Backbone as a printed PyTorch tensor [residue, N CA C, xyz], in Angstrom:
tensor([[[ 76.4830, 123.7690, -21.3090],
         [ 75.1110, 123.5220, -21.6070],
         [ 74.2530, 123.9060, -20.4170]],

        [[ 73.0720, 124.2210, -20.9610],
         [ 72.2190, 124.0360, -20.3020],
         [ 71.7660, 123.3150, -18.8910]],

        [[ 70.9090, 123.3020, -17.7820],
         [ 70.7140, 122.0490, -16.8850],
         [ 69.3190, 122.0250, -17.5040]],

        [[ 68.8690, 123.0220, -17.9980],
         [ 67.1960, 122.6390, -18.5340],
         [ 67.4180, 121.5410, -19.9720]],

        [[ 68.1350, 122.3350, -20.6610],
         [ 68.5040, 121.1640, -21.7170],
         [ 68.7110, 120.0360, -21.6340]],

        [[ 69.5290, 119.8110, -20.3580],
         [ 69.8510, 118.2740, -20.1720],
         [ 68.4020, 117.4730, -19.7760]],

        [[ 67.8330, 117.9900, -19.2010],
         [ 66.6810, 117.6100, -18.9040],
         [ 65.9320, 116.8100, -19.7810]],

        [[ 65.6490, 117.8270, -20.9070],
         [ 64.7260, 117.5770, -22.1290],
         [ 65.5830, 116.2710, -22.6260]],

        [[ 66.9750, 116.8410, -22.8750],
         [ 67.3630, 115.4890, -23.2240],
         [ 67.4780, 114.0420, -22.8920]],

        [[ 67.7610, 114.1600, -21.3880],
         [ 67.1000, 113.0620, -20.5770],
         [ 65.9770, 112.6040, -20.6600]],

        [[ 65.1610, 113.1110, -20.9590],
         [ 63.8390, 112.7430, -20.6130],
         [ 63.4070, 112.1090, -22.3440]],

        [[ 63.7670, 112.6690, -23.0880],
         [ 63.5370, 112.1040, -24.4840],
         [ 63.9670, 110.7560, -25.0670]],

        [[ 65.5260, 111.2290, -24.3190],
         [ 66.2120, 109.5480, -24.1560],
         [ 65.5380, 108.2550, -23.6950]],

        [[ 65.1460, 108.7750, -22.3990],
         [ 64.0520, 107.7420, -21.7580],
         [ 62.2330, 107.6240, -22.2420]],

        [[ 62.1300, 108.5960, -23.0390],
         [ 61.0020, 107.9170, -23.5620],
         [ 61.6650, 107.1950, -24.7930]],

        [[ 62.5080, 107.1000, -25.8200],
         [ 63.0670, 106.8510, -26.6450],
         [ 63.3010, 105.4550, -26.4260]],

        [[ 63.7610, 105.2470, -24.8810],
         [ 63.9290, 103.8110, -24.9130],
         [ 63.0850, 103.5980, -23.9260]],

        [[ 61.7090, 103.8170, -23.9500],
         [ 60.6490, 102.7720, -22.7390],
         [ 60.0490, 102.5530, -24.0470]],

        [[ 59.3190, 103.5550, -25.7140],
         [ 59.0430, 103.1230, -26.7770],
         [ 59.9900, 101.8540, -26.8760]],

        [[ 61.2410, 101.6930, -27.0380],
         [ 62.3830, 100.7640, -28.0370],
         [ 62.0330,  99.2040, -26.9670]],

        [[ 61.6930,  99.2520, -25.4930],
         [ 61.5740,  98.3200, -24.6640],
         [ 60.6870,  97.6320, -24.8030]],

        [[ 59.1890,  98.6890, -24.9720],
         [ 57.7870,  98.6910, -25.0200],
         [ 57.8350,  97.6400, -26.3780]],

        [[ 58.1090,  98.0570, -27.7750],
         [ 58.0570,  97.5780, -28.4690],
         [ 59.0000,  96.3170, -28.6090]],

        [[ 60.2300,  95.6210, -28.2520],
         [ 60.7770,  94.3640, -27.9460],
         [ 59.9080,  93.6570, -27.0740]],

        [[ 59.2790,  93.8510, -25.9120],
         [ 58.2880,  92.9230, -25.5390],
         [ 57.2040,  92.4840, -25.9860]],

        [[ 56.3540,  93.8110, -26.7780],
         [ 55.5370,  93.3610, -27.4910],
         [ 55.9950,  92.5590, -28.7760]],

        [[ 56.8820,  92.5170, -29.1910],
         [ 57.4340,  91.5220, -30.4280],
         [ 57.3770,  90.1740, -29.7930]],

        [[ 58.5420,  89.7970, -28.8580],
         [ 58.3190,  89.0140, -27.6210],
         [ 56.7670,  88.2600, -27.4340]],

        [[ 56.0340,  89.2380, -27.0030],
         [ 55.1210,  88.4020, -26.4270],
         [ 54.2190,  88.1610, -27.4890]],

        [[ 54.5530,  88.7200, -28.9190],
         [ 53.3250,  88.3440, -29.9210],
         [ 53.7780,  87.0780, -30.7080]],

        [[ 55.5400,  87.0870, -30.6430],
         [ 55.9090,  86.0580, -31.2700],
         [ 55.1110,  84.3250, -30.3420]],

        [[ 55.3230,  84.7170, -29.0350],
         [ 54.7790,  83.8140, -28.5260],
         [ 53.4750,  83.4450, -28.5540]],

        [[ 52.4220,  84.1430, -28.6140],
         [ 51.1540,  84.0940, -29.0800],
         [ 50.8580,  83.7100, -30.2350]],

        [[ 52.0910,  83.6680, -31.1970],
         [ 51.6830,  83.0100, -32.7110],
         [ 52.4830,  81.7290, -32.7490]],

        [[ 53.3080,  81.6690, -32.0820],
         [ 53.8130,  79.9890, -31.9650],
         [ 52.4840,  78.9480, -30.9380]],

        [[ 52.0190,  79.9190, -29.7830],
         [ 51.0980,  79.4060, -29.6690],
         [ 49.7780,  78.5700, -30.0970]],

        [[ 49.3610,  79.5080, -31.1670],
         [ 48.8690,  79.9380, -32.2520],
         [ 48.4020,  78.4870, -33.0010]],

        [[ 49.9920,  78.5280, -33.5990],
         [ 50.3030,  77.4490, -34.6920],
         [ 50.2560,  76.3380, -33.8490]],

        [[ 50.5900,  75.9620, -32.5570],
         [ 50.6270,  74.7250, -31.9900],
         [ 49.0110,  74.5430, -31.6960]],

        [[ 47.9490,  75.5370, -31.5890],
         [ 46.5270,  74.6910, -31.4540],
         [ 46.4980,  74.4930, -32.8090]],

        [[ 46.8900,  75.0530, -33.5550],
         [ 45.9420,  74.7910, -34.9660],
         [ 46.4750,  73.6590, -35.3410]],

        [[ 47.6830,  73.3710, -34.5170],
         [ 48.5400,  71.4710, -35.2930],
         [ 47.4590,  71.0180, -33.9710]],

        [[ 47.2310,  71.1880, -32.9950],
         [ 46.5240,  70.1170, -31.9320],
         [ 45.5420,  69.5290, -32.9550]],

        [[ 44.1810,  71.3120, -33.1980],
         [ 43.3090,  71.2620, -33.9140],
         [ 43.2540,  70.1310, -34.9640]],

        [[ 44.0620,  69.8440, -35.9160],
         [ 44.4680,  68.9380, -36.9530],
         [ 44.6830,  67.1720, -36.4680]],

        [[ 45.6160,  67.4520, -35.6240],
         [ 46.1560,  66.3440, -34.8640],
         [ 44.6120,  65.6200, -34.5340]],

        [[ 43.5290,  66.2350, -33.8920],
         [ 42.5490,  65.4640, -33.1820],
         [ 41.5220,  65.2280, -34.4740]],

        [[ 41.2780,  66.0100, -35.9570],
         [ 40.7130,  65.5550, -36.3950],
         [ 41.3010,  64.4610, -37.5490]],

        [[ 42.5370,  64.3400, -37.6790],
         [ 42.8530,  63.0860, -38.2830],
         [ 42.5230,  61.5260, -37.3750]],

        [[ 42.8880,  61.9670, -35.5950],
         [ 42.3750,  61.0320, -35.0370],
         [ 40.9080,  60.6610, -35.2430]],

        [[ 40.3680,  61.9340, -35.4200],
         [ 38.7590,  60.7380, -35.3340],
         [ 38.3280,  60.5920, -36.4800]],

        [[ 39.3450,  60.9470, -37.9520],
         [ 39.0330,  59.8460, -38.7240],
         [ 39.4630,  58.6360, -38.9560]],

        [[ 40.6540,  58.5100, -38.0790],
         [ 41.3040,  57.1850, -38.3140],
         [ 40.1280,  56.3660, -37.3440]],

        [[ 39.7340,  56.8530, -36.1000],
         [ 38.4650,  56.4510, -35.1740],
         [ 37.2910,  55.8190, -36.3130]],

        [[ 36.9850,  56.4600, -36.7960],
         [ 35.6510,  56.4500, -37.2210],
         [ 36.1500,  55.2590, -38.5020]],

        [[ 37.2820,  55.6230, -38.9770],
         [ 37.5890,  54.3730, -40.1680],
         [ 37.8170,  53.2970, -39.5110]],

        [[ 38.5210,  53.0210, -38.1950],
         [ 38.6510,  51.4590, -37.5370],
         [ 36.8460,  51.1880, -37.1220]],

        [[ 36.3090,  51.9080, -36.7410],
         [ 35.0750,  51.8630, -36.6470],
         [ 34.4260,  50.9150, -37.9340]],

        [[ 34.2460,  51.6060, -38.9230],
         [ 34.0810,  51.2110, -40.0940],
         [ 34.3260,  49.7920, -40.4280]],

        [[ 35.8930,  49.5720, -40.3300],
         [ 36.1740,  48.8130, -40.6890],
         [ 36.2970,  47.1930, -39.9440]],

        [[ 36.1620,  47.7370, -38.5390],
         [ 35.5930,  46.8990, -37.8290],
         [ 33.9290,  46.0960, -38.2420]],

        [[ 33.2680,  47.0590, -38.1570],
         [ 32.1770,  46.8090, -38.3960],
         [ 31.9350,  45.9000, -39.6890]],

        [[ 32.5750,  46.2540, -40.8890],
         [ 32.0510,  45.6880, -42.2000],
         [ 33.2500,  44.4000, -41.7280]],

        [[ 34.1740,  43.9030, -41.2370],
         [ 34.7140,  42.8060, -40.6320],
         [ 33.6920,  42.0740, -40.0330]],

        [[ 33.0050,  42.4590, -38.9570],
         [ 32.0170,  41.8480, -38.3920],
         [ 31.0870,  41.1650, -39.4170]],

        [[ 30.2980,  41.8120, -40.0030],
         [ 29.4840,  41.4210, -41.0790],
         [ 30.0210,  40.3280, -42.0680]],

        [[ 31.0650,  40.6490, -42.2160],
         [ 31.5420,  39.5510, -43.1840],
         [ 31.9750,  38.1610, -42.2170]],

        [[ 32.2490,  38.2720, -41.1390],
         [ 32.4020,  36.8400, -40.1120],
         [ 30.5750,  36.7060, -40.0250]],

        [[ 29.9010,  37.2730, -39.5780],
         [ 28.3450,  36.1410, -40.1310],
         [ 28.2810,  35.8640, -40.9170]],

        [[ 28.5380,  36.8330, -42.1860],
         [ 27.9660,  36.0100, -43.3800],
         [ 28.8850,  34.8710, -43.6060]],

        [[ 29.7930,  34.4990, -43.3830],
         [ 30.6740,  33.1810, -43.3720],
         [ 30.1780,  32.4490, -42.5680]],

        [[ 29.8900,  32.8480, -41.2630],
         [ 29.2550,  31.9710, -40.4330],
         [ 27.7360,  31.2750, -40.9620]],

        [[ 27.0590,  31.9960, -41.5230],
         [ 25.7690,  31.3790, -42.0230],
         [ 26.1770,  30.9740, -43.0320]],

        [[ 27.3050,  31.1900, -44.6660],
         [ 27.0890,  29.9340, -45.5470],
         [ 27.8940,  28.6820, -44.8720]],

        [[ 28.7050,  29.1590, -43.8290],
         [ 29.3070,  27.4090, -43.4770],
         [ 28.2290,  27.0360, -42.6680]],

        [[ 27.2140,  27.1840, -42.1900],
         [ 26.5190,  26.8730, -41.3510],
         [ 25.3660,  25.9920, -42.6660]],

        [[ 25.0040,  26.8660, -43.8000],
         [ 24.1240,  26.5350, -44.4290],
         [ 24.5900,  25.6250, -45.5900]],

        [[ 26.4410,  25.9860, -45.8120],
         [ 27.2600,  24.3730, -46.2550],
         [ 26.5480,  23.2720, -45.4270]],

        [[ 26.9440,  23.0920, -44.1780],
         [ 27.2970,  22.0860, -43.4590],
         [ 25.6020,  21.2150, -43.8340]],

        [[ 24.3750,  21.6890, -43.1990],
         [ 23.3790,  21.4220, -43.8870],
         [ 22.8750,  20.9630, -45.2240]],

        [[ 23.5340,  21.6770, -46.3620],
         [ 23.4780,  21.1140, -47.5990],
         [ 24.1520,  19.7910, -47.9280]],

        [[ 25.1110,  20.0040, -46.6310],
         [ 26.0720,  18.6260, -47.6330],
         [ 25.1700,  17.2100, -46.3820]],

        [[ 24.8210,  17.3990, -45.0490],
         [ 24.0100,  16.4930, -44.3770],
         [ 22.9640,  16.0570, -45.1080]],

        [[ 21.7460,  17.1000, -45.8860],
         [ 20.9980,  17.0280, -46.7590],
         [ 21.3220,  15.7420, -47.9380]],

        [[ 22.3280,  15.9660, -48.1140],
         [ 22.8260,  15.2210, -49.6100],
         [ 23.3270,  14.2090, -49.0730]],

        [[ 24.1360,  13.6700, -48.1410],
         [ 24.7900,  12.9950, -47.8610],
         [ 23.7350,  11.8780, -47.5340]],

        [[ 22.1640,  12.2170, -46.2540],
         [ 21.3310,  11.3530, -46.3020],
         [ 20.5410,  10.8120, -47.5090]],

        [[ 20.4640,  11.6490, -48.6770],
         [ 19.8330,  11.7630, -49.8060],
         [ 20.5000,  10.6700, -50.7240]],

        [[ 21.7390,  10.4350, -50.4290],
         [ 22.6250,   9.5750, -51.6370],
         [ 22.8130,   8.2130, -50.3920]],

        [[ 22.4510,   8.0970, -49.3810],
         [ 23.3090,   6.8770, -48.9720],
         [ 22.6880,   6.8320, -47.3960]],

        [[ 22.2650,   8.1030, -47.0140],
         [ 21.9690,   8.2100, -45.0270],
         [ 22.8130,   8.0220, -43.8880]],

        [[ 24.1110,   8.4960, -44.3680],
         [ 25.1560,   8.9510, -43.8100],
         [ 25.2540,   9.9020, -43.2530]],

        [[ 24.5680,  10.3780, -42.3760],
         [ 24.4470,  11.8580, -41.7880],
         [ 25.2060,  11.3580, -40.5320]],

        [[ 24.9020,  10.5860, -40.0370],
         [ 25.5010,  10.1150, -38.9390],
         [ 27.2340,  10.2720, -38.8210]],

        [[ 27.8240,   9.1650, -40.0890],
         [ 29.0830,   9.9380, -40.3320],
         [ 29.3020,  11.1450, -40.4330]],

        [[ 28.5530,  12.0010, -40.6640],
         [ 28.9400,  13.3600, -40.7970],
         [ 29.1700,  14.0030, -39.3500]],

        [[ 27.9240,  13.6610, -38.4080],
         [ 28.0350,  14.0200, -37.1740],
         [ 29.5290,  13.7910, -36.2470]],

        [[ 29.9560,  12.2650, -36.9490],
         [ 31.2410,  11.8680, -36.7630],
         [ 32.4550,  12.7700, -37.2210]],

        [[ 32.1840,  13.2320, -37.9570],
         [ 32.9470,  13.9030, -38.9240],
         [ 33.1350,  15.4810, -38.1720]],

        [[ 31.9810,  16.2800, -37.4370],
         [ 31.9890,  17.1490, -37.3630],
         [ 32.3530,  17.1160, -35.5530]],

        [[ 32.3310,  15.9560, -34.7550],
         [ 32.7100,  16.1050, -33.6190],
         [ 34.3960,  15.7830, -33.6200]],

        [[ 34.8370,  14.8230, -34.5420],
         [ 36.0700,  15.0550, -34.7460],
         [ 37.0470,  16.8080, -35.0990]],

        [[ 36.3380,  16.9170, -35.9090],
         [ 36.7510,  18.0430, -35.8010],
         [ 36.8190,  19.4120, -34.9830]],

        [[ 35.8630,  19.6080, -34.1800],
         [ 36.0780,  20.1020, -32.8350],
         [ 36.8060,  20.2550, -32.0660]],

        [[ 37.5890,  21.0140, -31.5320],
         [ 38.7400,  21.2320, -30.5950],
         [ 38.4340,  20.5000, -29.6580]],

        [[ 39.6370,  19.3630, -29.0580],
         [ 39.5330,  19.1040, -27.7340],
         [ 39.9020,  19.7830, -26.9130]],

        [[ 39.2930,  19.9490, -25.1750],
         [ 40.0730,  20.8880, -24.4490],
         [ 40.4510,  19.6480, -23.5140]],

        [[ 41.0880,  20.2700, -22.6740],
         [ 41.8420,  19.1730, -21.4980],
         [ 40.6760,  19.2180, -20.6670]],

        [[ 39.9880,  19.2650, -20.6810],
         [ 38.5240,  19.1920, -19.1600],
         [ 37.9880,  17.8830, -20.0420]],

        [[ 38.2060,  17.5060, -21.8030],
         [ 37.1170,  16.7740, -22.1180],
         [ 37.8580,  14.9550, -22.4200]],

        [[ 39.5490,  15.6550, -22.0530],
         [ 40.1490,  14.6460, -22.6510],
         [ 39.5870,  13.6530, -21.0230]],

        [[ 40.2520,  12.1130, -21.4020],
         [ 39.9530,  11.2970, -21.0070],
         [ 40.9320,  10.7020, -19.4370]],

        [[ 40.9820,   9.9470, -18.6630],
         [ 41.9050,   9.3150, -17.5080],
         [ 43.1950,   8.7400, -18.3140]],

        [[ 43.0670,   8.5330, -19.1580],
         [ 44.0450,   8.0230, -20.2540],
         [ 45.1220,   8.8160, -20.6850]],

        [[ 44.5740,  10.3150, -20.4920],
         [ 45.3430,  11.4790, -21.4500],
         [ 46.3810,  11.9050, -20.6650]],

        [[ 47.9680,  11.9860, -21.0930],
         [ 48.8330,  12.2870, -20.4280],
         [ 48.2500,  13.3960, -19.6840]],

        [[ 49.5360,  13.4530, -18.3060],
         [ 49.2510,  14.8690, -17.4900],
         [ 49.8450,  16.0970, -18.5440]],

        [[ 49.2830,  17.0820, -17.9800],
         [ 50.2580,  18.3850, -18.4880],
         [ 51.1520,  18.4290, -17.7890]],

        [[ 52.1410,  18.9330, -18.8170],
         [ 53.5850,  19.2410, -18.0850],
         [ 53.8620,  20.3050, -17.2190]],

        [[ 54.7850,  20.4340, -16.4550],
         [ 54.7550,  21.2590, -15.1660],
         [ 55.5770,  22.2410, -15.4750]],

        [[ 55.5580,  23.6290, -15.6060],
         [ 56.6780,  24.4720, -15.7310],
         [ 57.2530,  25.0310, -14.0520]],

        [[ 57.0280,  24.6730, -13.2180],
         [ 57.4600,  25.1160, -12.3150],
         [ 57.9790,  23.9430, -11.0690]],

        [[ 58.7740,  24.2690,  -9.9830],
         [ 58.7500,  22.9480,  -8.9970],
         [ 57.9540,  23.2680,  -7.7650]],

        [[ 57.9850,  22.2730,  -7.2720],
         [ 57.3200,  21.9210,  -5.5800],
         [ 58.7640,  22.8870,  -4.9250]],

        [[ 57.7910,  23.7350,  -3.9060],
         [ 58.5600,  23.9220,  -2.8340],
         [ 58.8700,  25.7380,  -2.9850]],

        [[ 59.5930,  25.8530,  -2.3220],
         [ 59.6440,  27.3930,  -2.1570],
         [ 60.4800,  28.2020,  -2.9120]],

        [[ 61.5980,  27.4730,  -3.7590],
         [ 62.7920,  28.2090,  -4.6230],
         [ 62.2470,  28.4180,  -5.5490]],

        [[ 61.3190,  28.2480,  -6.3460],
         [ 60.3270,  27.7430,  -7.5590],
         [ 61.5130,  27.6910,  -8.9080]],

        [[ 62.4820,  27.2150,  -8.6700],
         [ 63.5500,  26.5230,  -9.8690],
         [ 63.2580,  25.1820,  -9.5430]],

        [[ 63.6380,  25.0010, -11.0600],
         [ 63.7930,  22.9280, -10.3590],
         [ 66.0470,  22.8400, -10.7630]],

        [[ 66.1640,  22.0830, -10.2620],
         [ 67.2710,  21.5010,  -9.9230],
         [ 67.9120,  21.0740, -11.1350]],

        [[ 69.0060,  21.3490, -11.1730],
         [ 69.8950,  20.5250, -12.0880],
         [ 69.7490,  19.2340, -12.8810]],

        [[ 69.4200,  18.3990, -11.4810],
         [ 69.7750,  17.1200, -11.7120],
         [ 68.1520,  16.3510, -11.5130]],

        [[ 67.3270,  17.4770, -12.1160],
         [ 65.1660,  17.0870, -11.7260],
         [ 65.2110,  16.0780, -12.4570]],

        [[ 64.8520,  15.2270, -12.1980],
         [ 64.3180,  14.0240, -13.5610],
         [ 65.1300,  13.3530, -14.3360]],

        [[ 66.7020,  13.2670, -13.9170],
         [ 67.7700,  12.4620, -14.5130],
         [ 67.5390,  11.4480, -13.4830]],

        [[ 67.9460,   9.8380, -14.4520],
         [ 68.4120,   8.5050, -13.5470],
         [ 69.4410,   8.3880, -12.9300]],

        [[ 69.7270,   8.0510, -11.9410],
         [ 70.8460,   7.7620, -11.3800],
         [ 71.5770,   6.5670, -11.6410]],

        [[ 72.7100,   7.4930, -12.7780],
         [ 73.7520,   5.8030, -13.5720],
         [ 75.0840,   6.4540, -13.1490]],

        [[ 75.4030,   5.2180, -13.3770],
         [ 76.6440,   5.0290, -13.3800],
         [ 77.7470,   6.2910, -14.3630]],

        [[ 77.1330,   6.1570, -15.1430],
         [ 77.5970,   6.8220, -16.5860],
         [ 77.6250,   8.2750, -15.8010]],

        [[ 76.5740,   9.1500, -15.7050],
         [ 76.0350,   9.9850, -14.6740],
         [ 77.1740,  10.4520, -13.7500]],

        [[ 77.8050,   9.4700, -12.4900],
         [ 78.6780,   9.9300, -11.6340],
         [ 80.2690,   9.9470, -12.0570]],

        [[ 80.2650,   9.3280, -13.2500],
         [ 81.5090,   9.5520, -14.0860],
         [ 81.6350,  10.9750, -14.1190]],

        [[ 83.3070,  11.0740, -14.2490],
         [ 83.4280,  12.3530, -14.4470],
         [ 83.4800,  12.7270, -15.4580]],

        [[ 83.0440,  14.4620, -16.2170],
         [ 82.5600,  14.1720, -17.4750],
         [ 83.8920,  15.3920, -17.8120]],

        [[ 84.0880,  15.1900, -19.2160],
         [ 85.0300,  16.7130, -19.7220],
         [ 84.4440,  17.9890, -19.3090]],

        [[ 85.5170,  18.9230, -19.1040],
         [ 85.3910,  20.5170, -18.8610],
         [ 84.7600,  20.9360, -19.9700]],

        [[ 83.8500,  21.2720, -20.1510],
         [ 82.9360,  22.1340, -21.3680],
         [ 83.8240,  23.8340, -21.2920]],

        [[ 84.3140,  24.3320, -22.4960],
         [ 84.2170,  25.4610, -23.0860],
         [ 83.4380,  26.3970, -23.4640]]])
């Protein structure tokens, strides 16, 4: 053969495969540009289901709200009707007042010198465990020796 021939042929070869290269990267890099692609358009999606679920807790917050006043004003405008009536049939409002401070939460600031202490979850001192033996009497029974527990 030829050395000019080889040439041509060389050289055809190698454009033959910088086209065959050229075109695997561009496949390559377009495949990646469309997976890209598809992942904004799921972001895209992703953020507008969030701000309707937003806008529905919104919502639904809100018409919650509304409905705790309006409960709040007919028990408010109960409580009145039945004071109303109650002085009207007899003038017992007073009991009612009784009636309605009983029912009121006590807190511990309102209870009395009388009212047990609260109980302590923790001990005095620096280990902050309490002991085995915190708040048992010392009996007899006590320093007996007791069975091996299983």
């Amino acid at each position: 053969m030829d050395a000019s021939k080889i040439n041509w042929i060389l050289a055809i070869a190698c454009l033959l495969a910088g086209i065959g290269l050229g075109a695997l990267g561009y496949h390559l890099l377009n495949a990646s540009a469309a997976s890209l692609q598809k992942l904004r358009q799921r972001l895209a999606e992703r953020d507008r289901e969030l701000e309707a679920l937003r806008s529905g807790v919104n919502d639904h917050l809100g018409e919650v709200s509304r409905l705790v006043a309006a409960l709040q004003r007919d028990g408010e405008a109960l409580a009145s009707r039945l004071e109303q009536d109650a002085r009207r049939l007899g003038g017992k409002g007073a009991q009612l007042a009784g009636l309605e401070a009983a029912a009121a939460p006590e807190t511990l600031a309102d209870a009395g010198p009388d009212a047990p202490a609260m109980p302590r979850d923790y001990a005095d001192g620096t280990g902050g465990t309490l002991s085995e033996d915190f708040g048992l009497k010392d009996d007899e029974d006590a320093k007996a020796p007791q069975p091996p527990r299983y």
